[in-house]
PDB file of N, CA and C in Angstrom:
ATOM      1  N   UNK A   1       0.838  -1.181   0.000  1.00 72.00           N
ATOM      2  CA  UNK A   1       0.000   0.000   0.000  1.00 72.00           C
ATOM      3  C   UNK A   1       0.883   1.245   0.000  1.00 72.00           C
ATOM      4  N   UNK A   2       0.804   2.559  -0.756  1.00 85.00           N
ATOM      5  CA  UNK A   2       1.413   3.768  -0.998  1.00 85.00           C
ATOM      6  C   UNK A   2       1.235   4.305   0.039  1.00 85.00           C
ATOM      7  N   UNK A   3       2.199   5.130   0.389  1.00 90.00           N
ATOM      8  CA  UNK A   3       1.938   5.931   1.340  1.00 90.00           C
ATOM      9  C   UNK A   3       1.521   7.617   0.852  1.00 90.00           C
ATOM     10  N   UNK A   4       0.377   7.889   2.053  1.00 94.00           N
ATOM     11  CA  UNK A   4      -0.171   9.309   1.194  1.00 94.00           C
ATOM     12  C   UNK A   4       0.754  10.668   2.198  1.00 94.00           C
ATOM     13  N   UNK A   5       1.055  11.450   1.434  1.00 93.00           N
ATOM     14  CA  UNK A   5       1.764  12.592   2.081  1.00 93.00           C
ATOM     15  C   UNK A   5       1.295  13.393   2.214  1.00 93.00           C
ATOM     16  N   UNK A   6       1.497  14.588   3.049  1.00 92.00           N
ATOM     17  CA  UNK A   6       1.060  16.032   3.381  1.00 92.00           C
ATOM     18  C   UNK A   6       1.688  16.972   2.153  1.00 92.00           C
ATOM     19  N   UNK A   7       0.906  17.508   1.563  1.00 91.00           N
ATOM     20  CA  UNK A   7       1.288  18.626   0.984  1.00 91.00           C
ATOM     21  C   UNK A   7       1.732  19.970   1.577  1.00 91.00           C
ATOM     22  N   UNK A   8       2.899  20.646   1.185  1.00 90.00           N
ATOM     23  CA  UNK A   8       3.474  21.124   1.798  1.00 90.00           C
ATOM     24  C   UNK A   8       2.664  22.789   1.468  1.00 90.00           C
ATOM     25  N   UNK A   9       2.384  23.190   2.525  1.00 87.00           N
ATOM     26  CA  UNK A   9       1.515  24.837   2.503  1.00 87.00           C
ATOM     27  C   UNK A   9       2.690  25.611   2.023  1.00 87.00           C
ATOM     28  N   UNK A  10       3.705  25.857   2.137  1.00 87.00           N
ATOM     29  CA  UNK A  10       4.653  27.171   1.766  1.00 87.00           C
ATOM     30  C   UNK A  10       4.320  27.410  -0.104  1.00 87.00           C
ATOM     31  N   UNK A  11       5.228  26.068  -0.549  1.00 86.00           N
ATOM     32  CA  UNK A  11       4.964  25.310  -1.659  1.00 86.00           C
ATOM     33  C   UNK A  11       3.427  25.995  -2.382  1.00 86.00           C
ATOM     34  N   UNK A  12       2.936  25.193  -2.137  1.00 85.00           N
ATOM     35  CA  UNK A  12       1.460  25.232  -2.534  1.00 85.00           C
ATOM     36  C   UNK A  12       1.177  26.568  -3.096  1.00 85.00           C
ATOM     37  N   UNK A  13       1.083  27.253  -1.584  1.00 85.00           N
ATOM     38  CA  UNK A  13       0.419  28.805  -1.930  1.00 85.00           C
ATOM     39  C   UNK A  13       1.237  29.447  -2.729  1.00 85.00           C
ATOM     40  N   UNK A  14       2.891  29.974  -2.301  1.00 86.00           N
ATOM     41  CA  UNK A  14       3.532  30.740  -3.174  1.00 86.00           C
ATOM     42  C   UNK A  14       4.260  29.915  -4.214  1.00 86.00           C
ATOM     43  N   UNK A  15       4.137  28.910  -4.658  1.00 86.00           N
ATOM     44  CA  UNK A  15       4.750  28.568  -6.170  1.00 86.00           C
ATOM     45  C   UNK A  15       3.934  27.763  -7.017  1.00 86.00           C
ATOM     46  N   UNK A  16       2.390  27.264  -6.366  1.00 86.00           N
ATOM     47  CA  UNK A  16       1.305  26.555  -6.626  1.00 86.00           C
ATOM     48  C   UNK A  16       1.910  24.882  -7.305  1.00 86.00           C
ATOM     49  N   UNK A  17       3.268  24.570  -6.484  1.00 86.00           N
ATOM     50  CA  UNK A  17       3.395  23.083  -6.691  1.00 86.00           C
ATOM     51  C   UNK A  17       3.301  22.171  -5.211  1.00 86.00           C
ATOM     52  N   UNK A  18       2.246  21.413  -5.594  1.00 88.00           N
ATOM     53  CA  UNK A  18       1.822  20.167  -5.139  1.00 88.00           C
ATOM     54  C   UNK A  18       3.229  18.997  -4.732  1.00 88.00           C
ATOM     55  N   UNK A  19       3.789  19.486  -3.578  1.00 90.00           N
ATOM     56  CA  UNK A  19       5.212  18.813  -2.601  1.00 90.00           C
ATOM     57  C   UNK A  19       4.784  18.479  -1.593  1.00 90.00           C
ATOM     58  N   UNK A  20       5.365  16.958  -1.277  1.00 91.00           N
ATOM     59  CA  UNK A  20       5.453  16.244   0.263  1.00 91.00           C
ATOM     60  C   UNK A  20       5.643  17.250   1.276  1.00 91.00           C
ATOM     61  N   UNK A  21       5.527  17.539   2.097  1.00 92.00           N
ATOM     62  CA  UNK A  21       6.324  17.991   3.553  1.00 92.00           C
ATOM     63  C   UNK A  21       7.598  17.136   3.784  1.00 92.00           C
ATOM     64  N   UNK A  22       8.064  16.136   3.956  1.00 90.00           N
ATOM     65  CA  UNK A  22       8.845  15.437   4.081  1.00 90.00           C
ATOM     66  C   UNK A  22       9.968  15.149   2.896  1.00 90.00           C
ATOM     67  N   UNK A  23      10.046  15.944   1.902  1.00 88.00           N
ATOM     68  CA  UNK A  23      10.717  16.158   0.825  1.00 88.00           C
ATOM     69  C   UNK A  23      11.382  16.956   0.660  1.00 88.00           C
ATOM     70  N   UNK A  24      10.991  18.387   1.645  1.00 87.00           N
ATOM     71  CA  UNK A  24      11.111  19.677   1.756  1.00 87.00           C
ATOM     72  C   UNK A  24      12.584  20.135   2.616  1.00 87.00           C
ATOM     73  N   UNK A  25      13.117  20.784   2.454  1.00 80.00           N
ATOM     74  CA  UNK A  25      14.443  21.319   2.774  1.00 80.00           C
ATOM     75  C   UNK A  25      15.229  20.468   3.002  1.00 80.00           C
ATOM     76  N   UNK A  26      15.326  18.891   2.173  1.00 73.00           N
ATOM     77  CA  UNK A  26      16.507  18.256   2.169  1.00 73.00           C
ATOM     78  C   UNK A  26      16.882  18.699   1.145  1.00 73.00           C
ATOM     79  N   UNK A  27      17.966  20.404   0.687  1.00 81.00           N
ATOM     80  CA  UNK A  27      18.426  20.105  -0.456  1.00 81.00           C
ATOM     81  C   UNK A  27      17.527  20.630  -1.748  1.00 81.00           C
ATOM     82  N   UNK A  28      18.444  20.658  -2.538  1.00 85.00           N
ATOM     83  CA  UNK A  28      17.566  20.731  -4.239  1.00 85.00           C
ATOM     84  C   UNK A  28      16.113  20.117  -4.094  1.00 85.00           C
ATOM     85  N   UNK A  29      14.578  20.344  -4.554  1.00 83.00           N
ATOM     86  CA  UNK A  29      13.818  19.879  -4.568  1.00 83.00           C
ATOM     87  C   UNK A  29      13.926  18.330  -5.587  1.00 83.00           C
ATOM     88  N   UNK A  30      13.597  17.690  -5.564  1.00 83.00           N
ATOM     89  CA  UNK A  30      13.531  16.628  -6.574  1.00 83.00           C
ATOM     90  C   UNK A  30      11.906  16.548  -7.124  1.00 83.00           C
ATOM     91  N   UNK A  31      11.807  16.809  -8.561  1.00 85.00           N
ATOM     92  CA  UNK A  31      10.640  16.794  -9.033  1.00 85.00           C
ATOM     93  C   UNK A  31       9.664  15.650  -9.088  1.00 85.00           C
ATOM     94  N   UNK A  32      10.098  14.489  -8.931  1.00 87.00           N
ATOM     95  CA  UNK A  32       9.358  13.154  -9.606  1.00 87.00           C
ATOM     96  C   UNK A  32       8.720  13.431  -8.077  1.00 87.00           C
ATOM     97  N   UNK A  33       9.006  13.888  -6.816  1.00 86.00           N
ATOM     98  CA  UNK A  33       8.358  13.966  -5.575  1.00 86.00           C
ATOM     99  C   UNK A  33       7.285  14.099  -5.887  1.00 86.00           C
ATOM    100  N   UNK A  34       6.654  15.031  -7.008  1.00 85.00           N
ATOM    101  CA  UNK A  34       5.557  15.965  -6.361  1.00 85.00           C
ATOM    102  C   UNK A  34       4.447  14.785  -7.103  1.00 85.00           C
ATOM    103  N   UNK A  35       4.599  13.771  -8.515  1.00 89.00           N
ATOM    104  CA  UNK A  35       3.996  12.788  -8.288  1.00 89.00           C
ATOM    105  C   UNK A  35       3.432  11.866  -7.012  1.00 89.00           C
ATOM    106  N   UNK A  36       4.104  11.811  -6.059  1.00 91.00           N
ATOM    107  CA  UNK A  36       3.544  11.013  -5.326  1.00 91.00           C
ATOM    108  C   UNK A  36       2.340  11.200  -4.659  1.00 91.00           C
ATOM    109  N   UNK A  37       1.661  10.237  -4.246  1.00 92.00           N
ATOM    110  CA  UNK A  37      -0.162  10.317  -3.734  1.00 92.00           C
ATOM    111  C   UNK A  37       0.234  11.301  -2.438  1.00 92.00           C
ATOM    112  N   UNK A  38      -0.765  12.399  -2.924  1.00 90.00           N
ATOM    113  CA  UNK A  38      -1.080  13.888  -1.316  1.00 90.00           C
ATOM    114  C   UNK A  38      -1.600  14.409  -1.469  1.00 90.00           C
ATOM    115  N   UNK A  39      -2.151  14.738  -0.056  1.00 90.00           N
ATOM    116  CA  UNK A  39      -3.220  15.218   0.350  1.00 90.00           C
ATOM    117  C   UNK A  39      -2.936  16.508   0.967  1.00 90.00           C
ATOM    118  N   UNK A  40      -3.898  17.194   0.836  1.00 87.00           N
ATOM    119  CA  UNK A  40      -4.525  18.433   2.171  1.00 87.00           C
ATOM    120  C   UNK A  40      -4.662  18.133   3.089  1.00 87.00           C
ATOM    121  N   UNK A  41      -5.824  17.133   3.557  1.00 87.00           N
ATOM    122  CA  UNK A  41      -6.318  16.342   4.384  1.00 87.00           C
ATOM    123  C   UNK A  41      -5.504  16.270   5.827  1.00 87.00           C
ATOM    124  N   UNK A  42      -5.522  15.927   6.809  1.00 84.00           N
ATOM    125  CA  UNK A  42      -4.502  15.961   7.571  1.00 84.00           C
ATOM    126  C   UNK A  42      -4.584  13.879   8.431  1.00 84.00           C
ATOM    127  N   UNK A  43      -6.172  13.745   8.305  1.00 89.00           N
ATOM    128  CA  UNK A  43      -6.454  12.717   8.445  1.00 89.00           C
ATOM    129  C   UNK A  43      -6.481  11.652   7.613  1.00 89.00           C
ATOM    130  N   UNK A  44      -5.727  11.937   6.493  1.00 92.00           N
ATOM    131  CA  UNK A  44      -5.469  10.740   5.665  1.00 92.00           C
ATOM    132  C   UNK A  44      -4.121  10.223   5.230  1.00 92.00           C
ATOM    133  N   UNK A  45      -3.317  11.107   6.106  1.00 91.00           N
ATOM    134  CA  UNK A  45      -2.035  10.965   5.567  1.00 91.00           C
ATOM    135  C   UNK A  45      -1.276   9.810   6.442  1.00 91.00           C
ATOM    136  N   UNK A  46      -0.682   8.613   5.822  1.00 94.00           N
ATOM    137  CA  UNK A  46      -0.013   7.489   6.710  1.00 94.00           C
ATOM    138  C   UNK A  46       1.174   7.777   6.467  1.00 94.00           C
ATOM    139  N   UNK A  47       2.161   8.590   6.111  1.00 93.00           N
ATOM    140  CA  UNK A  47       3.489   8.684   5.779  1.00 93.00           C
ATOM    141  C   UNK A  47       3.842   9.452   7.455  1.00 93.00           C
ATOM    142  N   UNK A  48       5.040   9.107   8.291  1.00 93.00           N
ATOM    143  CA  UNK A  48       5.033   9.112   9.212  1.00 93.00           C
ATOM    144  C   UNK A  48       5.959  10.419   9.379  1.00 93.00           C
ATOM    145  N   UNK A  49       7.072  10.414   8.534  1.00 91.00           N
ATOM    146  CA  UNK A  49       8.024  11.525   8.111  1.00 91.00           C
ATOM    147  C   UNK A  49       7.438  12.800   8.111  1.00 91.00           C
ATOM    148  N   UNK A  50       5.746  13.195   7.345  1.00 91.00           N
ATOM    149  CA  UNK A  50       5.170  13.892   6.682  1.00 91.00           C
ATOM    150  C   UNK A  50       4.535  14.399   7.888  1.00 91.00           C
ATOM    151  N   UNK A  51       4.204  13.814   8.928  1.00 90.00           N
ATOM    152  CA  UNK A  51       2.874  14.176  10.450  1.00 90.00           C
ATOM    153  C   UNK A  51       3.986  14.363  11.047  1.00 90.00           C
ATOM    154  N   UNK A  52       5.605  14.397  11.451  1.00 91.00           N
ATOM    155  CA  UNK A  52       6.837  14.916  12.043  1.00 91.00           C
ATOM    156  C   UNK A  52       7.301  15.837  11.542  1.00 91.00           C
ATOM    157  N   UNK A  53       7.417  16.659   9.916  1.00 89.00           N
ATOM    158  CA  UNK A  53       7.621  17.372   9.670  1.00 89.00           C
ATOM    159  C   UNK A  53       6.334  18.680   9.458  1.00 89.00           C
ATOM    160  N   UNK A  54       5.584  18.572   9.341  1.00 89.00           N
ATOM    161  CA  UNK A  54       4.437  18.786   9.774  1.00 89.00           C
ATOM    162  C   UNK A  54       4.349  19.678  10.846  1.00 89.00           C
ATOM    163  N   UNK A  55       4.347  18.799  11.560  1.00 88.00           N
ATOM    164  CA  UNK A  55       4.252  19.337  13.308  1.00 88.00           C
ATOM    165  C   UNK A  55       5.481  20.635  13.856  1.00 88.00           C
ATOM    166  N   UNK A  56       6.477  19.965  13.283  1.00 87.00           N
ATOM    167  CA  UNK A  56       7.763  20.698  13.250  1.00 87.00           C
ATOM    168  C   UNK A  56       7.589  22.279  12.157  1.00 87.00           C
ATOM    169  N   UNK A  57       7.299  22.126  11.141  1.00 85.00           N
ATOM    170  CA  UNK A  57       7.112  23.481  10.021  1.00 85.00           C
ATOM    171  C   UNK A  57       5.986  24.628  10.692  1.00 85.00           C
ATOM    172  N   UNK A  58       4.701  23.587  10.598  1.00 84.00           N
ATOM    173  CA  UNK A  58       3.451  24.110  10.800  1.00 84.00           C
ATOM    174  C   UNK A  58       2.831  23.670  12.611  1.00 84.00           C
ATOM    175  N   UNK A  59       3.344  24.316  13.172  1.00 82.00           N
ATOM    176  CA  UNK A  59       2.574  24.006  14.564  1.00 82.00           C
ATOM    177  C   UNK A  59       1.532  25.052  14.313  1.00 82.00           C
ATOM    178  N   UNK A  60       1.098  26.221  13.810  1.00 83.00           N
ATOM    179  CA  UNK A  60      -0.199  27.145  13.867  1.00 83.00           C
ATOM    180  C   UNK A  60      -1.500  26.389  12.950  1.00 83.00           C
ATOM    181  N   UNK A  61      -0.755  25.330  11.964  1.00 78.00           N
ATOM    182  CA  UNK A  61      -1.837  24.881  10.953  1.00 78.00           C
ATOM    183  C   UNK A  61      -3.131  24.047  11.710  1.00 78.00           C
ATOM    184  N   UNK A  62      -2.240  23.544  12.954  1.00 67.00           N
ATOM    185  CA  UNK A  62      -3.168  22.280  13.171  1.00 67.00           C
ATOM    186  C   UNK A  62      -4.191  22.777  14.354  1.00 67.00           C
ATOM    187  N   UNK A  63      -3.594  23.660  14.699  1.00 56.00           N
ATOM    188  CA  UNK A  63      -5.007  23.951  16.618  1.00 56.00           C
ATOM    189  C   UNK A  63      -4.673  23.159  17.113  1.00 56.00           C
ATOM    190  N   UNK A  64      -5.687  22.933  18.104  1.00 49.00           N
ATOM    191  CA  UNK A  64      -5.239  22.427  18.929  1.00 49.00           C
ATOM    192  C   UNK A  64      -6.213  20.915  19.310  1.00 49.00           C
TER     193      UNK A  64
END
């Protein structure tokens, strides 16, 4: 089973590309990333990397 990722908000809004969270500031972006299955969602995401970096980037996104 694939794992689904968090799309990354910085990303998104100011360059309107569809990126992991967990892909994000290792470095050069790598494009074939932004293929992979992601979500908005916050409750659908099983990638474990993605709900740690997450938490870490965006602590205001989630409330409480």
């Amino acid at each position: 089973m694939p794992k689904i990722h968090m799309e990354d908000i910085r990303l998104c809004n100011n360059a309107g590309i569809t990126f992991p969270v967990c892909a994000v500031g290792n470095g050069p972006l790598d494009c074939d990333k932004s293929h992979w299955e992601i979500t908005h969602n916050f409750q659908l995401v099983t990638c474990k990397k993605c709900l740690k970096a997450f938490h870490k980037h965006y602590p205001w996104a989630r409330g409480k």
